[in-house]
Short mmCIF file of C-alpha atoms and ligand atoms in Angstrom, two decimals:
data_model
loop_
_atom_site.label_atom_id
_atom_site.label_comp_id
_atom_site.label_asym_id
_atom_site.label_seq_id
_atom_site.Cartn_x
_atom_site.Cartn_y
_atom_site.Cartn_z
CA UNK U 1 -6.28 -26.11 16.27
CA UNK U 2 -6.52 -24.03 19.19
CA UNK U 3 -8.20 -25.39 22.03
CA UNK U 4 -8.39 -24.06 25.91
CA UNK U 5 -7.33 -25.39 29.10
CA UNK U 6 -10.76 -27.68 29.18
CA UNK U 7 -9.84 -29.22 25.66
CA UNK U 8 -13.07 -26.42 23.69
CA UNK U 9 -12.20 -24.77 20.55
CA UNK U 10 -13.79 -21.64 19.86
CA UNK U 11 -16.06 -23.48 17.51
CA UNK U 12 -17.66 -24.88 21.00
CA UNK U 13 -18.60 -21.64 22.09
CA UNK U 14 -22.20 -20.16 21.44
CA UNK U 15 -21.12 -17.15 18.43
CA UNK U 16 -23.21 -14.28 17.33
CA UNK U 17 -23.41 -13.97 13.75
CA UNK U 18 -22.24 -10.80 12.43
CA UNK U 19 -24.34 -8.32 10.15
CA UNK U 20 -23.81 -4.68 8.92
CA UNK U 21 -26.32 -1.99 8.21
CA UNK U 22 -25.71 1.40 6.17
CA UNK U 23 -27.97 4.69 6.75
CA UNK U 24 -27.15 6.64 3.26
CA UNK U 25 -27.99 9.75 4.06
CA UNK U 26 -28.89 12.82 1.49
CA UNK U 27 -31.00 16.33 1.13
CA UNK U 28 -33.42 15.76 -2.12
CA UNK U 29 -33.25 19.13 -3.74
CA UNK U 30 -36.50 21.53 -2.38
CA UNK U 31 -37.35 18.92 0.17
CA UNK U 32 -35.90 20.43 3.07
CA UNK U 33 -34.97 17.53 4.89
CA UNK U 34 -32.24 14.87 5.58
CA UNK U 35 -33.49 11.84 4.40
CA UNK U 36 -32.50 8.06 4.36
CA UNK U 37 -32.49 5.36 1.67
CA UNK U 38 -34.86 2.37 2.50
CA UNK U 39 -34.89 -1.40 0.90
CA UNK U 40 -37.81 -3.46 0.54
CA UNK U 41 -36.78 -7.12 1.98
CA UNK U 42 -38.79 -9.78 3.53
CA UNK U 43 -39.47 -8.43 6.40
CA UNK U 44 -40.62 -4.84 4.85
CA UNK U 45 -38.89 -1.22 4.56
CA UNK U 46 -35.22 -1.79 6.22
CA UNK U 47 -31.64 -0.50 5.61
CA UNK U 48 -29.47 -2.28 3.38
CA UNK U 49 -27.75 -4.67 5.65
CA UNK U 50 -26.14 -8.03 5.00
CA UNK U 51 -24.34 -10.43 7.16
CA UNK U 52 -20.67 -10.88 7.39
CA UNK U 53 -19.17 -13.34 4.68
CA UNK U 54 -16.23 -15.44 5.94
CA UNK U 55 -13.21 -14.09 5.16
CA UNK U 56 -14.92 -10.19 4.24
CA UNK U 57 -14.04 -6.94 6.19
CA UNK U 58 -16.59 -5.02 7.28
CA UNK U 59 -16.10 -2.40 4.66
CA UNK U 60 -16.28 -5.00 2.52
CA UNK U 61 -19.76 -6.05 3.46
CA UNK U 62 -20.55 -2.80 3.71
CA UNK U 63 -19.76 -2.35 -0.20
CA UNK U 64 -21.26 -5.47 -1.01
CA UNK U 65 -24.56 -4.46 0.65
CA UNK U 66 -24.80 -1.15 -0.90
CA UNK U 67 -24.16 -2.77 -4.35
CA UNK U 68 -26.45 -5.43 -4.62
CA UNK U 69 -29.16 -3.91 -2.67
CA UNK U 70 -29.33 0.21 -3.52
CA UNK U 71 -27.01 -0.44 -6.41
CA UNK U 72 -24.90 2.51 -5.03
CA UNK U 73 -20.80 1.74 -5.68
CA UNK U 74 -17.63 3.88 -4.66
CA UNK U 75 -19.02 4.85 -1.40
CA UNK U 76 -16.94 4.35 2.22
CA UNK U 77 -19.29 4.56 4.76
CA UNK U 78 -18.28 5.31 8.31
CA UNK U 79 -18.77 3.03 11.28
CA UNK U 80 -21.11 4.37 13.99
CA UNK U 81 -21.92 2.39 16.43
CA UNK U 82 -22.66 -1.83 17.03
CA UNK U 83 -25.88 -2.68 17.92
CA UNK U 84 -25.87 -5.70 20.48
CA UNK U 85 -29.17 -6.28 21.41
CA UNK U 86 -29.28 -9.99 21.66
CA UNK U 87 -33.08 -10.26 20.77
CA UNK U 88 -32.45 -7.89 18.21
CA UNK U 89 -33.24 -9.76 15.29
CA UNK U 90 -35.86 -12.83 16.10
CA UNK U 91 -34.02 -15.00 13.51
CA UNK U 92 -31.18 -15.54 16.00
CA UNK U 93 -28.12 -14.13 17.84
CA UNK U 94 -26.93 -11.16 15.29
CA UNK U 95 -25.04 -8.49 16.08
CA UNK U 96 -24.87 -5.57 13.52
CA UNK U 97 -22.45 -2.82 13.20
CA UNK U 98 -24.20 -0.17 12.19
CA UNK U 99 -22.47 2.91 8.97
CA UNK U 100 -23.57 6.03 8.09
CA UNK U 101 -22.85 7.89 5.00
CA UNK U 102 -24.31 10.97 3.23
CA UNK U 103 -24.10 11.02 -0.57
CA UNK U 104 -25.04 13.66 -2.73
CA UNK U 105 -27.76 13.99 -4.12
CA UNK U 106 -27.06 14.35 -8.15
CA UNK U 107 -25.12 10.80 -6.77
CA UNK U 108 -27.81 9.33 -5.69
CA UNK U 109 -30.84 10.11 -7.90
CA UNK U 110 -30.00 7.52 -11.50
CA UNK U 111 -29.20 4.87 -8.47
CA UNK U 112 -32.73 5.54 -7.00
CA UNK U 113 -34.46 5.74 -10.20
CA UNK U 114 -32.77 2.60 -11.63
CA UNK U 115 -34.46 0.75 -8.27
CA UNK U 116 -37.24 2.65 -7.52
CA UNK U 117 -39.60 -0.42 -6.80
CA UNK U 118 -37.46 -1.81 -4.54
CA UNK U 119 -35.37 1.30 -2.59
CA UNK U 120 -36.46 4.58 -1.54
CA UNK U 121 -36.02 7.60 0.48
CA UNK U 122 -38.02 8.91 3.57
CA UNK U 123 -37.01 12.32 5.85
CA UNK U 124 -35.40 10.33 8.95
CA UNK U 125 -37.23 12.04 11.19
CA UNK U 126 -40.52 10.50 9.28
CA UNK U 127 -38.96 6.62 9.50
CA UNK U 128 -41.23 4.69 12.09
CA UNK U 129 -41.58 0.29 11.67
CA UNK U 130 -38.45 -0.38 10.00
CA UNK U 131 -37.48 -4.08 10.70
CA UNK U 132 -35.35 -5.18 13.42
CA UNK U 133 -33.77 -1.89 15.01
CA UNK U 134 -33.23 -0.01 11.81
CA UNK U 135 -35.50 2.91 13.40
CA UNK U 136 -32.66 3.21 16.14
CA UNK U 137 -30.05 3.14 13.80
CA UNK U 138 -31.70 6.16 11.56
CA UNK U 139 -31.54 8.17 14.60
CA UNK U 140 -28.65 7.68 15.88
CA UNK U 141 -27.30 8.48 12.33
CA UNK U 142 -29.03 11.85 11.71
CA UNK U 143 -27.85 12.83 15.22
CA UNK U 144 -24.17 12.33 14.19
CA UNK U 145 -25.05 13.77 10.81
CA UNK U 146 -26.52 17.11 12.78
CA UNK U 147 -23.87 17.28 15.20
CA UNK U 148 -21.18 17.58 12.67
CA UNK U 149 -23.64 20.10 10.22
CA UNK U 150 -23.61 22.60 13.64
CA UNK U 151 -20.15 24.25 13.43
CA UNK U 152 -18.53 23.12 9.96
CA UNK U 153 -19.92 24.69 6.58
CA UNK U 154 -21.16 21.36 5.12
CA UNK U 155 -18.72 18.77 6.10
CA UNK U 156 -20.45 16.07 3.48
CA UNK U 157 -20.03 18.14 0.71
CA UNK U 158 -23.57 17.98 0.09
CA UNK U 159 -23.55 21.65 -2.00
CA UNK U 160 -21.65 21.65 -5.37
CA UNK U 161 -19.08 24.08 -5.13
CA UNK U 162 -18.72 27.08 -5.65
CA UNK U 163 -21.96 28.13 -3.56
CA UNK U 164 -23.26 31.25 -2.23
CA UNK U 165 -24.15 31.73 1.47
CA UNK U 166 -27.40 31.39 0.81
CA UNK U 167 -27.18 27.55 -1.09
CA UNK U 168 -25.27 26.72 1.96
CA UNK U 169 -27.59 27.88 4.55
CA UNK U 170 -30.58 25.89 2.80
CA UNK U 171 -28.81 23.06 2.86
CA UNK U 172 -28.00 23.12 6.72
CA UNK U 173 -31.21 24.05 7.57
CA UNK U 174 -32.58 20.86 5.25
CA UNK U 175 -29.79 18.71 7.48
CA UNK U 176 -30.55 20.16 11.00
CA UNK U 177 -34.45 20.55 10.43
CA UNK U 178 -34.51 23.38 10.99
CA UNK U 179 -33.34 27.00 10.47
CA UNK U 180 -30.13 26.61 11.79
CA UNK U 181 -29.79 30.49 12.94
CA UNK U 182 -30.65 33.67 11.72
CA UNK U 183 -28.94 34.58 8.21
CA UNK U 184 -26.32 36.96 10.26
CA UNK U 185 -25.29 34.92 12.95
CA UNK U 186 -25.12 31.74 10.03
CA UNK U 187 -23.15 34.17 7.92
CA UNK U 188 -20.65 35.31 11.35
CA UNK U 189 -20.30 31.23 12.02
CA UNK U 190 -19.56 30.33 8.11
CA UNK U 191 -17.62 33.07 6.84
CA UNK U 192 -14.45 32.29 8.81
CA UNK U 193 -14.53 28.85 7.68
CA UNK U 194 -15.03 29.62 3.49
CA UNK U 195 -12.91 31.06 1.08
CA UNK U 196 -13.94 33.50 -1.35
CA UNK U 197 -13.65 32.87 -4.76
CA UNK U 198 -13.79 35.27 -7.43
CA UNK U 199 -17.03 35.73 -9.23
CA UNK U 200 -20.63 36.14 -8.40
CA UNK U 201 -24.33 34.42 -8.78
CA UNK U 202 -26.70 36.42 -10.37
CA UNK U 203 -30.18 36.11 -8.64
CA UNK U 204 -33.80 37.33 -9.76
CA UNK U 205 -33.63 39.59 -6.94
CA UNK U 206 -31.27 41.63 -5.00
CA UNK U 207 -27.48 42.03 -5.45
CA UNK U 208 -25.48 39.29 -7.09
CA UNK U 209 -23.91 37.03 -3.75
CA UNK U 210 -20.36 36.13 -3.82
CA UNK U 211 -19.72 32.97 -4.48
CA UNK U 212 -17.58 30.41 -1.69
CA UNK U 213 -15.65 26.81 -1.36
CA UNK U 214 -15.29 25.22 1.54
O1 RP5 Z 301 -31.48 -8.95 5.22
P1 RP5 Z 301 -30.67 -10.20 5.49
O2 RP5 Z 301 -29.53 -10.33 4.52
O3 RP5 Z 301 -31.52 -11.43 5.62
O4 RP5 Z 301 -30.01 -10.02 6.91
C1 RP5 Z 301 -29.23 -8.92 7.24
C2 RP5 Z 301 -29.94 -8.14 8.30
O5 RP5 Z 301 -30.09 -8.87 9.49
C3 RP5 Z 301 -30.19 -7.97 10.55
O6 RP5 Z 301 -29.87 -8.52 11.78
C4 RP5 Z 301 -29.24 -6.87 10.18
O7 RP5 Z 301 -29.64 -5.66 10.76
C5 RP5 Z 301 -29.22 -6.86 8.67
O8 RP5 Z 301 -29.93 -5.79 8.13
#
């Protein structure tokens, strides 16, 4: 075994424990706003988080989490940032290493519904009390959500493709909070950054829109 020049292993050495935390992200259809999924756990509404197994990656805690908490599966959530607050969590010395991910919505709903005592969804920008620094974590996740929705026509792939200008504008403006810009200068910004496909959607008013993919 490993031991120093004063005879320690590393085993002598006070350790953090090691947790992870996911924000799934998503934009429930007519609610206009980017929302997060919530567990309930001990210590009330918190992101589904679980400490590092020996032996696990972090993705693979990650996946773990998602499953047995939200039920959600097939999902690779991205690392954002580690959380190091070393009264974060009053049970100890914990460091967590904090994912985001934004899922779909048609995704997300029969995984919801199956659980829907135990995990739910809030608009981020609603999400006060969380336990330990969960709050921090939502907002540091929208913001990296938002930043990425500003130039690129819905890097997620939140809309189902093909979409029309208009889908995809509701969608950003669900993400960002907020109309993102006016429908021109959206349309100037997007159109570069699309490709048309052939075909049209027929709406109950005005002219049929073309139809895009990303
Ligand atoms: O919920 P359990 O599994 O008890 O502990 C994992 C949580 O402990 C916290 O530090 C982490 O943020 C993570 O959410």
């Amino acid at each position: 075994m490993y031991r120093d020049s004063s005879g320690k292993a590393l085993t002598d050495y006070p350790r953090p424990s090691v947790a992870v935390d996911t924000a799934v992200l998503t934009v429930p259809p007519a609610a206009g706003s980017l929302d997060v999924v919530l567990v309930r756990g001990d210590g009330g509404w918190a992101l589904p988080g679980t400490f590092l197994h020996e032996g696990e990656t972090l993705a693979e805690a990650v996946q773990r989490s998602l499953a047995d908490k939200v039920g959600l599966g097939g999902r690779s959530p991205q690392q954002l940032q580690v959380f190091d607050d070393p009264g974060r969590d009053d049970r100890g010395w914990v460091l967590s290493v904090a994912h985001v991910d934004v899922v779909p919505w048609d995704e997300l709903a029969p995984v919801l519904e199956a659980r829907r005592d135990d995990v739910a969804h809030r608009p981020c920008d609603e999400v006060f009390g969380l336990a330990f620094d969960h709050d921090e974590i939502v907002r540091l996740a929208a913001e990296h959500v938002r930043a990425r929705y500003r130039d690129r026509p819905d890097p997620a792939g939140l809309v189902p493709e093909p979409f029309t200008l208009r889908e995809l504008r509701v969608v950003h403006q669900a993400v960002l909070g907020r109309l993102p810009r006016s429908s021109d200068t959206f349309r100037r910004a997007m159109l570069p950054l699309l490709t048309e496909v052939p075909g049209v959607r027929e709406g109950t008013v005005g002219k049929p829109a073309q139809l895009y993919r990303r």
